[in-house]
C-alpha positions in Angstrom: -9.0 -4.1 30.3 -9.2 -7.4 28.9 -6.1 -10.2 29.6 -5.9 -13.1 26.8 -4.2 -16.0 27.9 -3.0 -19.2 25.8 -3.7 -22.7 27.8 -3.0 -25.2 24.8 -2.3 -25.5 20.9 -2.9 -28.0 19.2 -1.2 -28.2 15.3 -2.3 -31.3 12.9 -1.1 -31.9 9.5 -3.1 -34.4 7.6 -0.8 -34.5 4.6 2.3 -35.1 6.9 -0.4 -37.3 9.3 1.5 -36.0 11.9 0.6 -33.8 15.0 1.3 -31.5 18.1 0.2 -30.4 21.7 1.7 -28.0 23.6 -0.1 -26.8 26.8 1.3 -23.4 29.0 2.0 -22.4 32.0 -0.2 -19.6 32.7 2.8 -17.2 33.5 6.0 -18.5 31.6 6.4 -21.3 29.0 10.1 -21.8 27.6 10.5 -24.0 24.2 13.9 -24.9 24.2 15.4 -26.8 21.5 18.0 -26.4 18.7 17.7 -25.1 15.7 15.8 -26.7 12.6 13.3 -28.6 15.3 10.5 -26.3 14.2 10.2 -24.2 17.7 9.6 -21.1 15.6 7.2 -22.2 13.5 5.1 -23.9 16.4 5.7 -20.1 18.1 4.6 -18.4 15.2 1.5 -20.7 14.6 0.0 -18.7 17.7 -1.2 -15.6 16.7 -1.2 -16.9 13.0 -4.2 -19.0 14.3 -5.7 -15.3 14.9 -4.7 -14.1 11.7 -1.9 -11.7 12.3 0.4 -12.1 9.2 3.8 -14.3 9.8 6.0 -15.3 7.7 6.0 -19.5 7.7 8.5 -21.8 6.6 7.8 -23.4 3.4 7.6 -26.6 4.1 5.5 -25.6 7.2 3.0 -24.5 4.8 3.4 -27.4 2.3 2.4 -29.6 5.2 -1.0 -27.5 5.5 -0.8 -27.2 9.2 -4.0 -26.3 11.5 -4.1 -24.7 13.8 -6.0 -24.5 17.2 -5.6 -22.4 20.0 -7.5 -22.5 23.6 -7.3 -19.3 25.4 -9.0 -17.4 28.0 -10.8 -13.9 27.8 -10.6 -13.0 32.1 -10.6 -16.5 32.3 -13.4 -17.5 30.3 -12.5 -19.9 27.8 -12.5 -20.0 24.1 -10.9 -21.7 21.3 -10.1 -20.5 17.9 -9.4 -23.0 14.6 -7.6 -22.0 11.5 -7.3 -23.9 8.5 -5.7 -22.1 6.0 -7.9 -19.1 5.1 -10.6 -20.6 6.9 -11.4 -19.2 10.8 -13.4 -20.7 13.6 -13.9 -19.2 16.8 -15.8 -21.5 19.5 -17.1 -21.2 23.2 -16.2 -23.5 26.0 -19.1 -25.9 25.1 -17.8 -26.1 21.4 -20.9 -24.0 20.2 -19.4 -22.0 17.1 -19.5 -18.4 17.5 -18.3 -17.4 13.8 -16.9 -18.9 10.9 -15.2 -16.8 8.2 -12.5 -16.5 5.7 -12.6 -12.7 5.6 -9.8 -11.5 8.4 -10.0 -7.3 8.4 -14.1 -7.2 7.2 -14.9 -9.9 9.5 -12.5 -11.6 11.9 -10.7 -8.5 13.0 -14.0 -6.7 14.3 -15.3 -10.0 16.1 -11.8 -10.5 17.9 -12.3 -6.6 18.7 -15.1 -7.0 20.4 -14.4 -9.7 22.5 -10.9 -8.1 23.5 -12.4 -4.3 23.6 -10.1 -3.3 21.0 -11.1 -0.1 19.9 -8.3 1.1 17.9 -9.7 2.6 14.5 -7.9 3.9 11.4 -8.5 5.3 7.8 -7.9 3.4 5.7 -6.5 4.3 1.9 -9.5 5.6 0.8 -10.1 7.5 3.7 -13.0 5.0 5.7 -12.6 4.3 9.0 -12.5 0.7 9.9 -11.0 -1.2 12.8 -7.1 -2.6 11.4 -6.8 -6.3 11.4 -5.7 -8.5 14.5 -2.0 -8.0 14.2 -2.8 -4.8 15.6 -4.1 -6.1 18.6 -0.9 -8.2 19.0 1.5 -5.4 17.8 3.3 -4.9 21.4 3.3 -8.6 22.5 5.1 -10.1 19.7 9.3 -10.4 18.2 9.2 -12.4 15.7 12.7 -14.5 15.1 12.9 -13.3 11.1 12.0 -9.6 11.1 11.1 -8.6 15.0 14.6 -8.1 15.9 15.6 -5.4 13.7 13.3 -2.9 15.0 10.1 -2.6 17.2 6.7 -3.3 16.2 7.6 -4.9 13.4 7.3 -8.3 13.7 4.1 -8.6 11.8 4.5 -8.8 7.6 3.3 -5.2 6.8 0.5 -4.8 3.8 0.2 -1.0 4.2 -3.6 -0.8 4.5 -2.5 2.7 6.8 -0.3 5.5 6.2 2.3 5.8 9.2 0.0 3.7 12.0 2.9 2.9 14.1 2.5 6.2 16.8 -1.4 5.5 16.9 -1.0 2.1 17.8 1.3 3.2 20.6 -0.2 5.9 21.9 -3.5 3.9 21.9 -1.8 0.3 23.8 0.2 2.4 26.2 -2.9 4.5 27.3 -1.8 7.9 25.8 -4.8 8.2 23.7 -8.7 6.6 24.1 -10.0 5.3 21.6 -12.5 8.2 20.9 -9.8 10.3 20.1 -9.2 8.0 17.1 -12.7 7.9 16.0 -12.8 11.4 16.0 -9.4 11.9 13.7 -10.4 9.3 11.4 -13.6 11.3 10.7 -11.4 14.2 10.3 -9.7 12.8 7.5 -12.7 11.3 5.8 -14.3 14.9 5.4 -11.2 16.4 4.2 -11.3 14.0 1.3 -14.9 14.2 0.9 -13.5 18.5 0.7 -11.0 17.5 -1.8 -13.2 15.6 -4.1 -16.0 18.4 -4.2 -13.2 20.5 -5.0 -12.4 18.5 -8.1 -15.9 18.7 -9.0 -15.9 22.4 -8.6 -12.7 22.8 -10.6 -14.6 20.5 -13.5 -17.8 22.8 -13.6 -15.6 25.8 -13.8 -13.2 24.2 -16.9 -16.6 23.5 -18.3 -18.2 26.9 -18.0 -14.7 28.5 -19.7 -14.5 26.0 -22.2 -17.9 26.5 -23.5 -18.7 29.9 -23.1 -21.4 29.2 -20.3 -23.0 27.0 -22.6 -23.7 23.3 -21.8 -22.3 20.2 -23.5 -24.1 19.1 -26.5 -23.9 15.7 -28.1 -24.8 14.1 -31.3 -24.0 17.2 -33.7 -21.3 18.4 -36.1 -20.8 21.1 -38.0 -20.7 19.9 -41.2 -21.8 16.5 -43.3 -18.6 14.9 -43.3 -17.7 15.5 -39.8 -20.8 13.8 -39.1 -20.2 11.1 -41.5 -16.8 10.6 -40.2 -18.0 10.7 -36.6 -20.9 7.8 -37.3 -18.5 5.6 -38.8 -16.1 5.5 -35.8 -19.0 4.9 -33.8 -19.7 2.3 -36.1 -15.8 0.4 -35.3 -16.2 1.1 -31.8 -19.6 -0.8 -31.4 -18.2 -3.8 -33.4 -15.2 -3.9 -31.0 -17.5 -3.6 -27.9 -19.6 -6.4 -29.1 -16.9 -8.5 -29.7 -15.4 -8.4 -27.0 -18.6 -8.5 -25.2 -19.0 -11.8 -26.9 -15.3 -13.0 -25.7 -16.0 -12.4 -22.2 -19.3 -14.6 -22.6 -17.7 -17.5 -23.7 -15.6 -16.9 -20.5 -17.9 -16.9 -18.1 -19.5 -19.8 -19.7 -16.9 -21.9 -18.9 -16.7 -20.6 -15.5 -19.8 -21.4 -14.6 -19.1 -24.6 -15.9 -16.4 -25.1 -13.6 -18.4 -23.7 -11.0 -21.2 -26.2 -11.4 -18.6 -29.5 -11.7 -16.7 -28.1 -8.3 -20.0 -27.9 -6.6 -21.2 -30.9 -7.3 -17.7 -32.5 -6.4 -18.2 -31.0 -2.8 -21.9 -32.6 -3.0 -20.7 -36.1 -3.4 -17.8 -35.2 -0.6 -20.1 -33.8 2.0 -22.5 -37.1 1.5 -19.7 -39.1 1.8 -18.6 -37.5 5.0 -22.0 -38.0 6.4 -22.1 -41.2 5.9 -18.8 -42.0 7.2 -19.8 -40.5 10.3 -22.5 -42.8 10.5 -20.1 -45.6 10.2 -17.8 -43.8 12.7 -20.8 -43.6 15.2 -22.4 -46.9 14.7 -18.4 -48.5 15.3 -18.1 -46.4 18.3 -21.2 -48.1 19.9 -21.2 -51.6 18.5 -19.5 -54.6 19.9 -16.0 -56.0 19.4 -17.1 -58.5 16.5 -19.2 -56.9 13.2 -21.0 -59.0 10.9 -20.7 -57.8 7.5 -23.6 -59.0 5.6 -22.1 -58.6 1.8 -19.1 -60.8 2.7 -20.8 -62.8 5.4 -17.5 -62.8 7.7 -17.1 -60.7 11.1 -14.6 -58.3 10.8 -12.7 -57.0 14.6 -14.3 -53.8 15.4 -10.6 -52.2 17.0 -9.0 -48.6 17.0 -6.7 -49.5 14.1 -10.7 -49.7 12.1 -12.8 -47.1 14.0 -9.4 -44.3 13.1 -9.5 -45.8 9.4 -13.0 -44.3 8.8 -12.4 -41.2 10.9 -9.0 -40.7 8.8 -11.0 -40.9 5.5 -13.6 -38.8 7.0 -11.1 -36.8 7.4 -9.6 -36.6 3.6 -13.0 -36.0 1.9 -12.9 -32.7 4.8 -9.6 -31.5 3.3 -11.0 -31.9 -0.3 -13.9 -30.0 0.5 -12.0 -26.9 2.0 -9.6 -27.4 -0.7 -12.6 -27.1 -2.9 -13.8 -24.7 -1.1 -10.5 -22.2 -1.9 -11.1 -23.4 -5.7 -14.4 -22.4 -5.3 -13.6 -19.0 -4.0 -10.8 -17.9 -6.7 -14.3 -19.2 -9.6 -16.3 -16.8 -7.4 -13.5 -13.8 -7.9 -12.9 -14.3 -11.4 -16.8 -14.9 -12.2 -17.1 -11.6 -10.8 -14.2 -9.9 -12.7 -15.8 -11.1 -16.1 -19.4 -9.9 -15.3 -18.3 -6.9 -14.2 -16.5 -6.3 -17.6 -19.6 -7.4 -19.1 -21.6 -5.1 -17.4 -19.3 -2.5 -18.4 -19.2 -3.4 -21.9 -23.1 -3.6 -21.5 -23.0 0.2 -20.5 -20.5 1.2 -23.4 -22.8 -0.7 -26.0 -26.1 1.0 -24.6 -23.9 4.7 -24.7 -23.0 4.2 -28.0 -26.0 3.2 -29.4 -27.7 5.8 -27.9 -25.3 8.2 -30.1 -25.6 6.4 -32.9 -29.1 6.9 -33.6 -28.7 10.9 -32.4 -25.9 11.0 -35.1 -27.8 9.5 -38.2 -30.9 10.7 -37.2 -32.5 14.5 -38.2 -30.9 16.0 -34.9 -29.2 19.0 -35.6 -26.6 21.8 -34.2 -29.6 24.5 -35.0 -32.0 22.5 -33.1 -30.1 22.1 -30.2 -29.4 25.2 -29.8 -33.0 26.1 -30.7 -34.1 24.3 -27.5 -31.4 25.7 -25.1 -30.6 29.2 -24.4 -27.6 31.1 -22.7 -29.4 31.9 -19.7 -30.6 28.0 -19.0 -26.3 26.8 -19.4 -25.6 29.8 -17.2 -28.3 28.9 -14.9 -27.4 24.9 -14.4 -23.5 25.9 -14.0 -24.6 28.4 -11.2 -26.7 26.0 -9.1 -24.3 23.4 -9.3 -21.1 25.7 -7.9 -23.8 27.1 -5.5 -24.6 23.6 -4.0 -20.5 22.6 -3.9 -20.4 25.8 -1.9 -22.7 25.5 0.1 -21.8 21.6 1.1 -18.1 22.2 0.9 -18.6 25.0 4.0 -21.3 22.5 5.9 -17.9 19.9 5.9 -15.4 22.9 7.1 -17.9 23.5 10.3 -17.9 20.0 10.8 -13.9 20.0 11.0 -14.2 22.6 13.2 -16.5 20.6 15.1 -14.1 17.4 15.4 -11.1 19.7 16.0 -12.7 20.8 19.0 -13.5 17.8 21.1 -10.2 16.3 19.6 -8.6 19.1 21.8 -10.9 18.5 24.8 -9.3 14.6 24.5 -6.0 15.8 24.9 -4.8 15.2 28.2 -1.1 16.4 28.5 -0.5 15.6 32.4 -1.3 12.0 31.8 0.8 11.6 28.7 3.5 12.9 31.0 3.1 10.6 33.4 3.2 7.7 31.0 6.2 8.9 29.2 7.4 9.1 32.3 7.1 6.2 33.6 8.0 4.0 29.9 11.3 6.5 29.8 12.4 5.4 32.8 11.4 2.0 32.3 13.5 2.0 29.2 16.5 3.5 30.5 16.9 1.3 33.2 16.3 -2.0 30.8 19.3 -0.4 28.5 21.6 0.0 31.4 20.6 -4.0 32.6 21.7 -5.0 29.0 24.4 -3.2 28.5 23.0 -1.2 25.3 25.3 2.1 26.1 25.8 3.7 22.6 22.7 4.4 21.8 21.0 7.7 21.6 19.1 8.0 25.6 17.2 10.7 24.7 15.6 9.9 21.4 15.1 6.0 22.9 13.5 7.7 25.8 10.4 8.9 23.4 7.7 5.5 23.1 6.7 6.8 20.0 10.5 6.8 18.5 11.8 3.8 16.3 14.6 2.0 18.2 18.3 3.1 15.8 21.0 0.9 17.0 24.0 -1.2 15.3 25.1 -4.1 15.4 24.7 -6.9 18.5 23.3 -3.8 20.4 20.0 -3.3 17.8 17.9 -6.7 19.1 18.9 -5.7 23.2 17.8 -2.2 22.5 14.6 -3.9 20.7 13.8 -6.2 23.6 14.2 -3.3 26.1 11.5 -1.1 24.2 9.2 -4.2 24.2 9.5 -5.0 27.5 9.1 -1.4 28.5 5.8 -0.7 26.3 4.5 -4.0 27.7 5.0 -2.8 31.1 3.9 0.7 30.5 0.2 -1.3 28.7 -0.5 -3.1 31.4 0.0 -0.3 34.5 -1.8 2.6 32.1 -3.8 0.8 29.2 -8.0 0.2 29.4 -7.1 -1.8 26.0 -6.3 -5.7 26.0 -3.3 -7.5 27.2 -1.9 -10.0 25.5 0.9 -12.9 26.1 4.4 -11.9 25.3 5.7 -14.0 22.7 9.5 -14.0 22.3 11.5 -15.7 19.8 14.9 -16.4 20.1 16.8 -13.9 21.5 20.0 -14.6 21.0 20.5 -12.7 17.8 23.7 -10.9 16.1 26.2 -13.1 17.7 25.4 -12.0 21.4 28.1 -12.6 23.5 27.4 -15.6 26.9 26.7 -12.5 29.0 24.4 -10.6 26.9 22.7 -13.2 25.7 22.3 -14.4 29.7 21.2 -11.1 30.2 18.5 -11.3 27.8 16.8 -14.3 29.1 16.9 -13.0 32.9 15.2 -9.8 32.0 12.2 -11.8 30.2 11.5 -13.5 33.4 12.3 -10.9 35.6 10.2 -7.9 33.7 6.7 -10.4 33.7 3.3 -8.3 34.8 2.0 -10.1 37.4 -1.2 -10.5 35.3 0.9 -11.2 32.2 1.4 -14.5 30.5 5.4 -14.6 28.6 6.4 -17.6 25.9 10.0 -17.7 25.1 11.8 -19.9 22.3 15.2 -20.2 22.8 18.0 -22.4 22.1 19.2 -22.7 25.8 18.5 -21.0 28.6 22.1 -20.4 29.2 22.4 -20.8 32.9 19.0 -19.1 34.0 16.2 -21.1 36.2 12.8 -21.0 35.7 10.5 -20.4 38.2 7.1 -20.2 38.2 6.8 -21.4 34.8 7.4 -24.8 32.7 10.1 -25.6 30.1 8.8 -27.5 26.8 11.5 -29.1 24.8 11.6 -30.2 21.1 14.2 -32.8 20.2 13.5 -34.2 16.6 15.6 -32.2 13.9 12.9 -31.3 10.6 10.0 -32.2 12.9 8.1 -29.9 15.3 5.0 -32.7 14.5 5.2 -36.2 15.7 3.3 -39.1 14.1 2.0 -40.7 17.5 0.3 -37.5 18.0 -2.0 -37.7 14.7 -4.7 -39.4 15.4 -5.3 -38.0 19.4 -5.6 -34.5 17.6 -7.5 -35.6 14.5 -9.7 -37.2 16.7 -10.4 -34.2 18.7 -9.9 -31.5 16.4 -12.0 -33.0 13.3 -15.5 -31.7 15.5 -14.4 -28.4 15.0 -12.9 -28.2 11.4 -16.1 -29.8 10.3 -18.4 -26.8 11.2 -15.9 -24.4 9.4 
């Protein structure tokens, strides 16, 4: 089992010029502070920086706000940068271990890796691929907007899985390995790959009645007219291909155009950066008086002059990553318009093709001249044959998968963690006074949490403190910090809400690392832990902090 820990984040807006650090305690960190401070979005900004989906404020996002988090791995240290859509994940030494903009093809398997996630799903179309990070972080998150209205829901949802909530249960609380998940995932893939031969078969059969057992034939009619009739709308449909082949042309033309005058943009910008870091550099090392040799004066080498040139250093690196993102969207529609051309290419060639079958001395009486009964019969028959044969091949193969899956199934240990999450659960109800809701159905980990009113968010934070518990006594998967944000939700009362708080410290894995964001604390101490405050109304980022965090985080946004 891995254990990811937070140790700092650090959040810079270079639009705002403004800044943020925050450092935790490696077992409880409460941010206190009132509301419209920005405590959730700083919250939040955590495993956004690992590109689980949240939804921001928007003027959070209008202030472009990085993000960087340091973290341990079973206490080896990492840190990961995210700049928008852009990712960087670094060692201790600051040696950059990948950069990418791509979360679930690219980002979500490295993170896997390092955090032996092993979950896998099918995707829509049936492939297997390992889900993106907010996956990993499912359990360990309630989100102040959307996570208190039912479990596991904190994340914003983008349905790349049908129904994935009891996989990712039963594979963080230990029910299932992660084999088992392979194995069903595989399962569904040759089912479709059944269903689609099926279709195929179903096509050759419609084919064979339609035709009598004879094959398709093109680029004959019965009669002169029909085949005058039939050239001449081949004739309208070629013009109309080639103009709009022509259309789409002229648009990728000017996207290339586009393309070229971004890139060189991002040229000038990336020369200008490097030479600003020369500046930067040769300032850092020379003395307190420099003699500029265009003006002939000496000019005081302070801070205010050394951060001027890292600040602009700075701007041309937001223009090229806002470049960059300009860059990408030429890229997708570039690709868009040669694909259409490519198709149009194919439909121009195809109806060429036809065209000169259909004014040239190819006849019905030829074709069928050249092609007998028996040949149709024959081609129809080896292609069912071969769908046969392959479609059985795939049914032993199911039976093959269904097989081990059962050998997987271990019911005594599901027991025992049912168990032990049931009872778990029904003693964190009792502590916060949940009492009308359904025990038994609550009782089942897999079951959505159906409560009313001030009783839904307690019944909400009892399942997630119960599945956290029941993840780190049964689970080889990751563990992950257990990020709470504010509590205190439909109206609580002073003794619920008390209640709350108390059982978020109380319920802590000894291993286990819990953030909290409240308003107040309302009466309960913490111990073994550190309280974080936020005072300024509109403003989780502070000016004075700007240029500490440019300084040190500009390093690592450059090699993004």
């Amino acid at each position: 089992m891995k254990n990811l820990r937070f140790e700092k984040l650090e959040l810079l807006s270079t639009a705002e010029r403004k800044g943020r650090t925050l450092e935790f305690h490696p077992r409880l960190t409460v941010i206190i502070g009132e509301n419209d401070v920005g405590k959730s979005s700083v919250i939040k900004s955590l495993y956004w920086a690992f590109g689980a989906p949240v939804r921001m404020h928007p003027e959070w996002v209008k202030a472009k706000v990085k993000a960087r988090v340091t973290f341990t791995i079973d206490g080896q240290r990492f840190s990961i940068v995210r700049d928008g859509s852009a990712f960087g994940v670094f060692d201790e030494k600051g040696e950059l271990l990948i950069a990418t903009r791509s979360i679930t093809s690219e980002l979500g398997p490295f993170l896997a890796k390092m955090l032996d996630f092993g979950l896998v799903l099918p995707n829509k179309a049936g492939v297997t691929e390992t889900p993106p990070p907010a996956y990993m972080f499912m359990p360990f998150y309630i989100d102040q907007d959307s996570g208190w209205k039912q479990s596991l829901e904190s994340f914003e949802s983008r349905g790349q899985y049908k129904n994935p909530r009891k996989a990712v249960i039963e594979f963080h609380s230990g029910i299932r390995p992660n084999r088992y998940y392979e194995l069903q995932a595989r399962k569904t893939a040759v089912q479709l790959e059944i269903t689609e031969l099926g279709r195929d078969r179903q096509v050759l059969e419609k084919a064979v009645a339609k035709l009598n057992l004879q094959p398709a034939f093109t680029g004959t009619e019965f009669t002169e007219l029909e085949h005058r009739e039939s050239v001449d709308r081949l004739l309208v449909e070629l013009r109309d291909l080639r103009a709009a082949r022509l259309k789409s042309a002229a648009e990728l033309a000017d996207l290339v155009d586009e393309r070229e005058l971004v890139t060189e943009q991002m040229r000038i910008a990336r020369f200008s950066m490097e030479e600003l870091g020369k500046d930067y550099a040769y300032v850092s090392s020379a003395e307190a008086q420099i003699f500029c040799p265009t003006c002939g004066t000496e000019h005081d080498n302070d801070f205010t002059h050394k951060f001027s040139i890292l600040d602009d250093r700075e701007a041309c690196a937001q223009f090229l990553r806002d470049q960059y993102d300009r860059l990408v969207e030429i890229r997708k529609k570039v690709q868009k318009v040669e694909a259409r051309l490519l198709s149009a290419d194919s439909l121009i060639e195809k109806v060429s093709g036809t065209l000169a079958e259909k004014e040239g001395d190819l006849t019905l009486k030829e074709v069928l001249e050249n092609a007998t009964s028996n040949m149709a019969r024959g081609l129809f028959d080896t292609q069912l044959e071969d769908i046969r044969a392959e479609v059985d091949r795939k049914a032993g193969e199911i039976v093959e998968i269904s097989a081990e899956v059962k050998k997987l199934e271990n019911r005594k240990r599901k027991k025992e963690i049912e168990a032990y999450y049931a009872q778990l659960m029904s003693s964190f109800l009792r502590t916060l006074n949940v009492r009308k809701i359904d025990f038994d159905s609550a009782n089942k980990i897999a079951r959505k949490v159906n409560d009313t009113g001030s009783d839904q968010p307690r019944a909400v934070l009892a399942y997630h403190l119960a599945l956290m518990k029941t993840v780190f006594q049964f689970s080889s998967a990751l563990t992950a910090p257990m990020i709470i944000d504010s509590p205190n939700q439909q109206d609580q009362d002073a003794t619920n809400v008390a209640a709350m708080i108390a059982l978020i410290m109380n319920s802590r894995p000894e291993t286990g690392q819990t953030i909290l964001g409240t308003v107040r604390l309302h009466d309960q101490k913490v111990e073994d832990g550190e309280v974080i405050e936020l005072v300024e109304e509109l403003s989780a980022l502070a000016p004075d902090q700007y240029s500490g965090i440019l300084e040190t985080m500009s390093p690592f946004l450059g090699r993004m």
